[in-house]
mmCIF file of C-alpha atoms in Angstrom:
data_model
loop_
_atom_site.group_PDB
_atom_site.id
_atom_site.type_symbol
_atom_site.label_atom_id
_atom_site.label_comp_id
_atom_site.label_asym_id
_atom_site.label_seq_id
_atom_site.Cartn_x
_atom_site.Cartn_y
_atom_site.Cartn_z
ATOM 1 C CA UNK A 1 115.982 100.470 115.398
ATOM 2 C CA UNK A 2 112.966 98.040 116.575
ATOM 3 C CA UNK A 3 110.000 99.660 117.289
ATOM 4 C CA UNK A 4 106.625 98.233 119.384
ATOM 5 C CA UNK A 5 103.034 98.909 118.070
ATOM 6 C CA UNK A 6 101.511 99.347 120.942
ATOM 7 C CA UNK A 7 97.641 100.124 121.321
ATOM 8 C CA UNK A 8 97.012 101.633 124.594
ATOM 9 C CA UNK A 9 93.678 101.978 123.071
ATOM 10 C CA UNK A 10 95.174 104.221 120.347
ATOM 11 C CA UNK A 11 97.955 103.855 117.887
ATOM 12 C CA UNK A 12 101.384 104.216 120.172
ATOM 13 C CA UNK A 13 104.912 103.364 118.480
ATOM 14 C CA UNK A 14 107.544 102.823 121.128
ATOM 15 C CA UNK A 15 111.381 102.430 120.088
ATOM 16 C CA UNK A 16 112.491 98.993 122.013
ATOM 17 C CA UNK A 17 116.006 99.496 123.442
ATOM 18 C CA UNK A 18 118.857 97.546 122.238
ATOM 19 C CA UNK A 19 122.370 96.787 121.949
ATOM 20 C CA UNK A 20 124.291 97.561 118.619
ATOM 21 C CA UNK A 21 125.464 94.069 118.835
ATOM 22 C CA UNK A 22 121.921 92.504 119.001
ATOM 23 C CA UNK A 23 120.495 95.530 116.516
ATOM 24 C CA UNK A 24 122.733 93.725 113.861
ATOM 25 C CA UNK A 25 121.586 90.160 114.338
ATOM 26 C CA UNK A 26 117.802 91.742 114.164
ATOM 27 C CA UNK A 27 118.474 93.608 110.944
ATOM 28 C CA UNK A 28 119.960 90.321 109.339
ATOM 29 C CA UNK A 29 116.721 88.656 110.881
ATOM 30 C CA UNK A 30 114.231 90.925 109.296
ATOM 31 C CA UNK A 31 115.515 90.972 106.007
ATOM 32 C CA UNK A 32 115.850 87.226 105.223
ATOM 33 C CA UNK A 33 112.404 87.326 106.637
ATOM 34 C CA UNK A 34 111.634 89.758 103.618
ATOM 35 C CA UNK A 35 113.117 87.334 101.755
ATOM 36 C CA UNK A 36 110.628 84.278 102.794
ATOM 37 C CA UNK A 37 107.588 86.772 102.700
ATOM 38 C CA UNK A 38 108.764 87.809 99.166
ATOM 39 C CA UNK A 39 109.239 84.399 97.814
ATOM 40 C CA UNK A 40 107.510 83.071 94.760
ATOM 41 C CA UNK A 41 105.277 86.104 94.561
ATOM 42 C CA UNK A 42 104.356 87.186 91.244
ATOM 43 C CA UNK A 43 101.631 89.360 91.712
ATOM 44 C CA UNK A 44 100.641 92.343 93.978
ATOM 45 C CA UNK A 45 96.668 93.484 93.932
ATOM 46 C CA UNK A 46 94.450 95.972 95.686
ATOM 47 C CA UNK A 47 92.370 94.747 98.556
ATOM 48 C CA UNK A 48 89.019 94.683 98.092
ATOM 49 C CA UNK A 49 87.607 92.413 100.624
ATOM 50 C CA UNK A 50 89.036 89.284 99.311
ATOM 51 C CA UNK A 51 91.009 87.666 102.955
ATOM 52 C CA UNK A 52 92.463 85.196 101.131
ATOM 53 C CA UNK A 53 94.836 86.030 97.944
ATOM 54 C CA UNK A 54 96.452 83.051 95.767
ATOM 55 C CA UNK A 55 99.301 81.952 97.343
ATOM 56 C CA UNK A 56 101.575 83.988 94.805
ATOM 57 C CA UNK A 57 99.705 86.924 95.325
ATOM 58 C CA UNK A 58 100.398 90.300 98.434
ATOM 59 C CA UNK A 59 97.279 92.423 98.828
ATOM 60 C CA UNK A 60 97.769 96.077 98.994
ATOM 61 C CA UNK A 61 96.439 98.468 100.953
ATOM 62 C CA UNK A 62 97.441 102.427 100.626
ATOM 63 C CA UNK A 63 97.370 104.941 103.108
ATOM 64 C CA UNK A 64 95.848 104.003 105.749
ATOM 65 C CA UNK A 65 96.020 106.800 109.015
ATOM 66 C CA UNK A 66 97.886 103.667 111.142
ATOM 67 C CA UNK A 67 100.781 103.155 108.874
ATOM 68 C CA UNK A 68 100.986 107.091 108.510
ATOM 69 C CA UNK A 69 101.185 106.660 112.230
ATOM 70 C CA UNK A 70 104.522 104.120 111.469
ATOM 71 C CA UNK A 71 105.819 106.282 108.784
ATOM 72 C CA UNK A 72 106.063 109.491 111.262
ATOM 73 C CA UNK A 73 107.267 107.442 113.984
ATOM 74 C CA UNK A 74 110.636 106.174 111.879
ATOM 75 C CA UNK A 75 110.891 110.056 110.891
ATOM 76 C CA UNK A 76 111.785 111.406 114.514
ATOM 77 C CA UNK A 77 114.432 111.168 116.681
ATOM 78 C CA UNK A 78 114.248 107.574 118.364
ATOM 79 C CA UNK A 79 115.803 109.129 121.299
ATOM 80 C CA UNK A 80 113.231 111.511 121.825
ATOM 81 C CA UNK A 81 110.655 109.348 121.438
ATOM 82 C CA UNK A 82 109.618 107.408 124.900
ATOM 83 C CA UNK A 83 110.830 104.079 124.926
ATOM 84 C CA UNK A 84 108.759 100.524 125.556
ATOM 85 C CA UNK A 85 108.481 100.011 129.150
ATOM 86 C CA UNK A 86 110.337 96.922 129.890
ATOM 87 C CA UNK A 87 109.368 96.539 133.172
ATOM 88 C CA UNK A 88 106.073 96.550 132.398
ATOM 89 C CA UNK A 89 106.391 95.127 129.375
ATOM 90 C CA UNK A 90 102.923 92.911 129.842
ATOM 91 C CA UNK A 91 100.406 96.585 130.204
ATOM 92 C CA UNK A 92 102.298 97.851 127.396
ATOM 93 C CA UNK A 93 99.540 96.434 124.900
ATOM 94 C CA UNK A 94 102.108 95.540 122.085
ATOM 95 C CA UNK A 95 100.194 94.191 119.016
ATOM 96 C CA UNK A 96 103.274 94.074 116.956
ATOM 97 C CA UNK A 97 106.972 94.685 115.748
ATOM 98 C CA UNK A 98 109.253 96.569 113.175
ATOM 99 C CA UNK A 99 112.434 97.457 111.878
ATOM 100 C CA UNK A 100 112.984 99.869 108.661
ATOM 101 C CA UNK A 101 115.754 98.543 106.561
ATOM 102 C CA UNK A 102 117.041 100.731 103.283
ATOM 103 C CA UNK A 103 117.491 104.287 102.317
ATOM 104 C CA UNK A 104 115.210 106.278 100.543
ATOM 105 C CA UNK A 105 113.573 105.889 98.215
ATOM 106 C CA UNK A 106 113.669 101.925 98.735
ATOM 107 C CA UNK A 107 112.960 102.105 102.220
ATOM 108 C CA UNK A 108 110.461 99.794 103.786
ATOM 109 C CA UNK A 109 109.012 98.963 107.030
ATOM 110 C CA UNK A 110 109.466 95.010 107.763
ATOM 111 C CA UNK A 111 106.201 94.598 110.602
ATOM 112 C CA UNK A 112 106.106 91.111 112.538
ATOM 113 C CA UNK A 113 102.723 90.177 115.028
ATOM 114 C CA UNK A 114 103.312 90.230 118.363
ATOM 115 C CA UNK A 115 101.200 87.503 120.682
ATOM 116 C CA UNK A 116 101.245 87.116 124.340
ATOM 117 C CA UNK A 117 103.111 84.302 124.008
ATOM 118 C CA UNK A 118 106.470 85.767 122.763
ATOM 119 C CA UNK A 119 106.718 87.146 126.409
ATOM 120 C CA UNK A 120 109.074 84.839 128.413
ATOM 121 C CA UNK A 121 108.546 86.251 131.784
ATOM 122 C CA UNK A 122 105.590 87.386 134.395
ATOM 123 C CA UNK A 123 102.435 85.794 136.122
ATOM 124 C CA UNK A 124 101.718 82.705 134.614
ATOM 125 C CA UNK A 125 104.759 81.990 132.446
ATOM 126 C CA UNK A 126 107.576 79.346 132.880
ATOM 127 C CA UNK A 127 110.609 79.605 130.437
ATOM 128 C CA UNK A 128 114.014 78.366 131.395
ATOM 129 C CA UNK A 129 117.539 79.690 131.010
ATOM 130 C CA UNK A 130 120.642 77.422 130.718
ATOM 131 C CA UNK A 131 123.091 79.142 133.427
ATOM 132 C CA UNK A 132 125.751 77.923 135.887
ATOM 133 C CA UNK A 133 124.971 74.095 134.728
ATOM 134 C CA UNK A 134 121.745 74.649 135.544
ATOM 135 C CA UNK A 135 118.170 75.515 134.387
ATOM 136 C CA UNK A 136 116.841 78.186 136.379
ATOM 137 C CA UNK A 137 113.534 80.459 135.604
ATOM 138 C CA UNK A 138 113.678 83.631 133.694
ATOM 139 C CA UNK A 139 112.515 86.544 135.638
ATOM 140 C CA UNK A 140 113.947 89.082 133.597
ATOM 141 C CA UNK A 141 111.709 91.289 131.813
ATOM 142 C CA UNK A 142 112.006 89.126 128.146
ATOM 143 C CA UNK A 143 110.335 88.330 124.674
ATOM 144 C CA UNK A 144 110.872 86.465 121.472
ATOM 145 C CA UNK A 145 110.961 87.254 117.835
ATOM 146 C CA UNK A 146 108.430 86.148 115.295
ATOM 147 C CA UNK A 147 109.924 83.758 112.950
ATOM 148 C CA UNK A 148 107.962 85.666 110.046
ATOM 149 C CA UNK A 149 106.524 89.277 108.514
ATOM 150 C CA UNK A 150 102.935 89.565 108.311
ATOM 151 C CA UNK A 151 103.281 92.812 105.669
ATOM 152 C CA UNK A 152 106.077 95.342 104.501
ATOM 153 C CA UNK A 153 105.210 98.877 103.998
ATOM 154 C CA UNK A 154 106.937 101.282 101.832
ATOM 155 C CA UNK A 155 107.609 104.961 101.523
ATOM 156 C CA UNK A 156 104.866 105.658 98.806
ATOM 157 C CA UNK A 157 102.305 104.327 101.696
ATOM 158 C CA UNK A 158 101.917 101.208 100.330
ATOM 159 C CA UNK A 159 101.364 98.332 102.842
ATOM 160 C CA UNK A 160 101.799 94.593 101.585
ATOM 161 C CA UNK A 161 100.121 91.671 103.221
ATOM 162 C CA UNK A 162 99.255 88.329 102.461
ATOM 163 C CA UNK A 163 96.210 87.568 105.543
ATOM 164 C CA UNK A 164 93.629 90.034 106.693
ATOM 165 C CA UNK A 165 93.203 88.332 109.568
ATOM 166 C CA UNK A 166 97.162 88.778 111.006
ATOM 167 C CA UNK A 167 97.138 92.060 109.711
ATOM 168 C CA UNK A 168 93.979 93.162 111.687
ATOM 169 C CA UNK A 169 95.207 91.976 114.908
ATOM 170 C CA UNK A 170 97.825 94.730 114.189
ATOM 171 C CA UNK A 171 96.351 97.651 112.403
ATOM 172 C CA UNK A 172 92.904 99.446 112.033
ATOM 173 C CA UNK A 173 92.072 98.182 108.259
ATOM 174 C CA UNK A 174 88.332 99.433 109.138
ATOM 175 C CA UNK A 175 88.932 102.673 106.895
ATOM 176 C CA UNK A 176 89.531 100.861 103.960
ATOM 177 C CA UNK A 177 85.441 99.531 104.327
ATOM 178 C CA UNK A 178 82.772 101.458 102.501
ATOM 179 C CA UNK A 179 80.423 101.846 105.102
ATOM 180 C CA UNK A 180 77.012 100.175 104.363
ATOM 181 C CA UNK A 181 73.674 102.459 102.837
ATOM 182 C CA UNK A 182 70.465 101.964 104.371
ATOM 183 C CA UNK A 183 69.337 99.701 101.167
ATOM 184 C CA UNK A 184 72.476 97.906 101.846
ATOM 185 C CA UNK A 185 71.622 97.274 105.528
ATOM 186 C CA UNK A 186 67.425 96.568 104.590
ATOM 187 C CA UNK A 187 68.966 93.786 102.489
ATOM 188 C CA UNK A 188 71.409 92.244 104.920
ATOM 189 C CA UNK A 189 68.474 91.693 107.659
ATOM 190 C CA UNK A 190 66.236 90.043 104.792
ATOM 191 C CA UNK A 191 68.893 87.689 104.388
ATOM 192 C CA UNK A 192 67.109 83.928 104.775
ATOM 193 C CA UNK A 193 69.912 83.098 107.218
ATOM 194 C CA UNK A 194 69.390 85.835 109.221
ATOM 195 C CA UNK A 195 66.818 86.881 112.398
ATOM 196 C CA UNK A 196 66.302 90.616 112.500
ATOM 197 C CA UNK A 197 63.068 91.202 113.440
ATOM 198 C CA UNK A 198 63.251 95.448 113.427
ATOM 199 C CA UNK A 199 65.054 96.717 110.255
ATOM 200 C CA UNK A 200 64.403 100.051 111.067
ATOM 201 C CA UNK A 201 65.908 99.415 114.992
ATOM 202 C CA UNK A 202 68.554 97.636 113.600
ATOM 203 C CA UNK A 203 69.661 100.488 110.794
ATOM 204 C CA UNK A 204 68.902 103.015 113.336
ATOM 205 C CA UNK A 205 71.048 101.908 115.428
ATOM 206 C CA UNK A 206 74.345 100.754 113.044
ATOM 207 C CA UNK A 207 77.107 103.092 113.616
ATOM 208 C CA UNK A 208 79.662 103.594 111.091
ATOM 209 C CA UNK A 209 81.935 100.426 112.582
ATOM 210 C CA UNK A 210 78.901 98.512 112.099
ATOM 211 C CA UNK A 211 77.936 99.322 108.861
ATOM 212 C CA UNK A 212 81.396 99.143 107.103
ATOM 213 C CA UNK A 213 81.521 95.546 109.175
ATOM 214 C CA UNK A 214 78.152 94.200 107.171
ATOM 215 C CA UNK A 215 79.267 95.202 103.958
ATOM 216 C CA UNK A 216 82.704 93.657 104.126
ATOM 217 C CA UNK A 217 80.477 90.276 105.485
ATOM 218 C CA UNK A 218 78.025 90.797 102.112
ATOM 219 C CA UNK A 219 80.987 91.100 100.216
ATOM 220 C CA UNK A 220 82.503 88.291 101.328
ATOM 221 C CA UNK A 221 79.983 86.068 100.289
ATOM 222 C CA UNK A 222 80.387 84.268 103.396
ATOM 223 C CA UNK A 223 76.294 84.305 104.127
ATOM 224 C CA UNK A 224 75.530 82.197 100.434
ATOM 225 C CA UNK A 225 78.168 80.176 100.687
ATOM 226 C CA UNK A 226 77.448 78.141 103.916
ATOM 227 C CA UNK A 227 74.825 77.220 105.756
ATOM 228 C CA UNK A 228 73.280 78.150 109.681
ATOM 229 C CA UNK A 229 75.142 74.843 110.944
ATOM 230 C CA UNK A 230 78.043 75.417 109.251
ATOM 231 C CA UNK A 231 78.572 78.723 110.623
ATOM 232 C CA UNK A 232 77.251 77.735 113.798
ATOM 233 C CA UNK A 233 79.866 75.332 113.896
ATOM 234 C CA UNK A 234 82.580 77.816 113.044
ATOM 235 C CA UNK A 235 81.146 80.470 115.752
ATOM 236 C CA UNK A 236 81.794 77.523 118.440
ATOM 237 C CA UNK A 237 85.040 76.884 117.018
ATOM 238 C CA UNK A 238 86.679 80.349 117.921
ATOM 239 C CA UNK A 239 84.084 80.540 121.005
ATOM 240 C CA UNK A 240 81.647 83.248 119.289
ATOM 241 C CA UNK A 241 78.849 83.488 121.152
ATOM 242 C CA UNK A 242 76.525 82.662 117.959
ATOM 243 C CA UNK A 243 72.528 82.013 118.456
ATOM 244 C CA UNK A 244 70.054 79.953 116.210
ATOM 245 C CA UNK A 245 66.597 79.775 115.966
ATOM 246 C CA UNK A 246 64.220 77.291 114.445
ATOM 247 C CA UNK A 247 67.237 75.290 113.499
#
């Protein structure tokens, strides 16, 4: 079965309806996939805030309440379960895709990203069908596969990922983040390439999110290892509305 992650805000898995014919060809799909993502990897190691691992390297995460969510999901009855709304496939807010392949206990859950622009069809999109001797437009409610996994998750709870950043656009990694102490906060606004003129406002006012955000950036290193301009430069790069003063 091929199942949507949908967020809608919250966690929603939604079976995607398909032919037995076509279920084959996915299952084949997904597991050479596995293969690729498995590849030359000789080493798996806990995350710990490090977004970039070696390239023979997985990161692992464990039991995190959104892959509980995907472990439950592959547990019920996919018939009872309400299906991804095809026809309005565009509100449905899918973030991502996944097929379990094996028995227990080697079963795992193979998860692909899902972008906007795997969907074929609806206001603003052009994609062509060969039919009758002709191109005409797709109108059909339709979508394409990812050509890769972004992580694997097994039974034990274990989910395997090689980029933070692909897996965030798909789950809520935020539990895995200490949350940041006061100190810890006092220390991040002293930082010389910061401009926080009211500590106490600005530890007042961090919320959990918040908090567990700072400490992953002072973890990260990110703050000694480049200057204003360079992260200035970075900010405009992926249009982050980023402020600098006296520089």
């Amino acid at each position: 079965m091929l199942y949507a992650i949908c967020r809608q805000p919250g966690l929603v898995i939604k079976p995607v309806p398909l032919t037995q014919q076509i279920l084959a060809q996915l299952e084949a799909i997904f597991q050479a996939q596995e293969m690729q993502f498995l590849d030359g990897i000789t080493a798996e190691i806990d995350f710990t805030g490090d977004w970039k691992p070696d390239p023979d390297e997985l990161l692992i995460l464990r039991n995190l309440p959104d892959t509980m969510t995907l472990m439950n999901s592959v547990q019920q009855n996919a018939l009872a379960m309400v299906p991804l709304n095809a026809a309005q496939f565009a509100t449905e807010g899918v973030v991502g895709l996944f097929m379990t392949i094996g028995a227990a206990p080697a079963q795992r859950i193979l998860i692909q990203n899902f972008g906007p622009q795997q969907l074929m069809a609806g206001p603003g999109k052009l994609s062509l069908l060969f039919d009758g001797n002709v191109f005409r437009k797709i109108t059909e409610p339709a979508f394409s596969i990812a050509n890769n996994l972004v992580a694997t998750l097994n039974i034990a709870g274990e989910l395997k990922f090689k980029s933070y950043a692909m897996i965030r656009r798909i789950l809520d990694v935020t539990p895995v983040f200490r949350a940041a102490t006061d100190a810890e906060l006092a220390t991040f606004c002293a930082h010389n390439s910061l401009s926080i003129t009211n500590t106490a406002a600005f530890i007042n006012g961090a919320d959990e999110v918040m908090r567990k955000q700072v400490l992953a950036i002072s973890k990260s290193g990110v703050l000694a290892a480049y200057n204003v301009n360079q992260l200035l430069q970075q900010a405009q790069a992926i249009g982050f509305p980023l402020s600098v003063q006296g520089g």
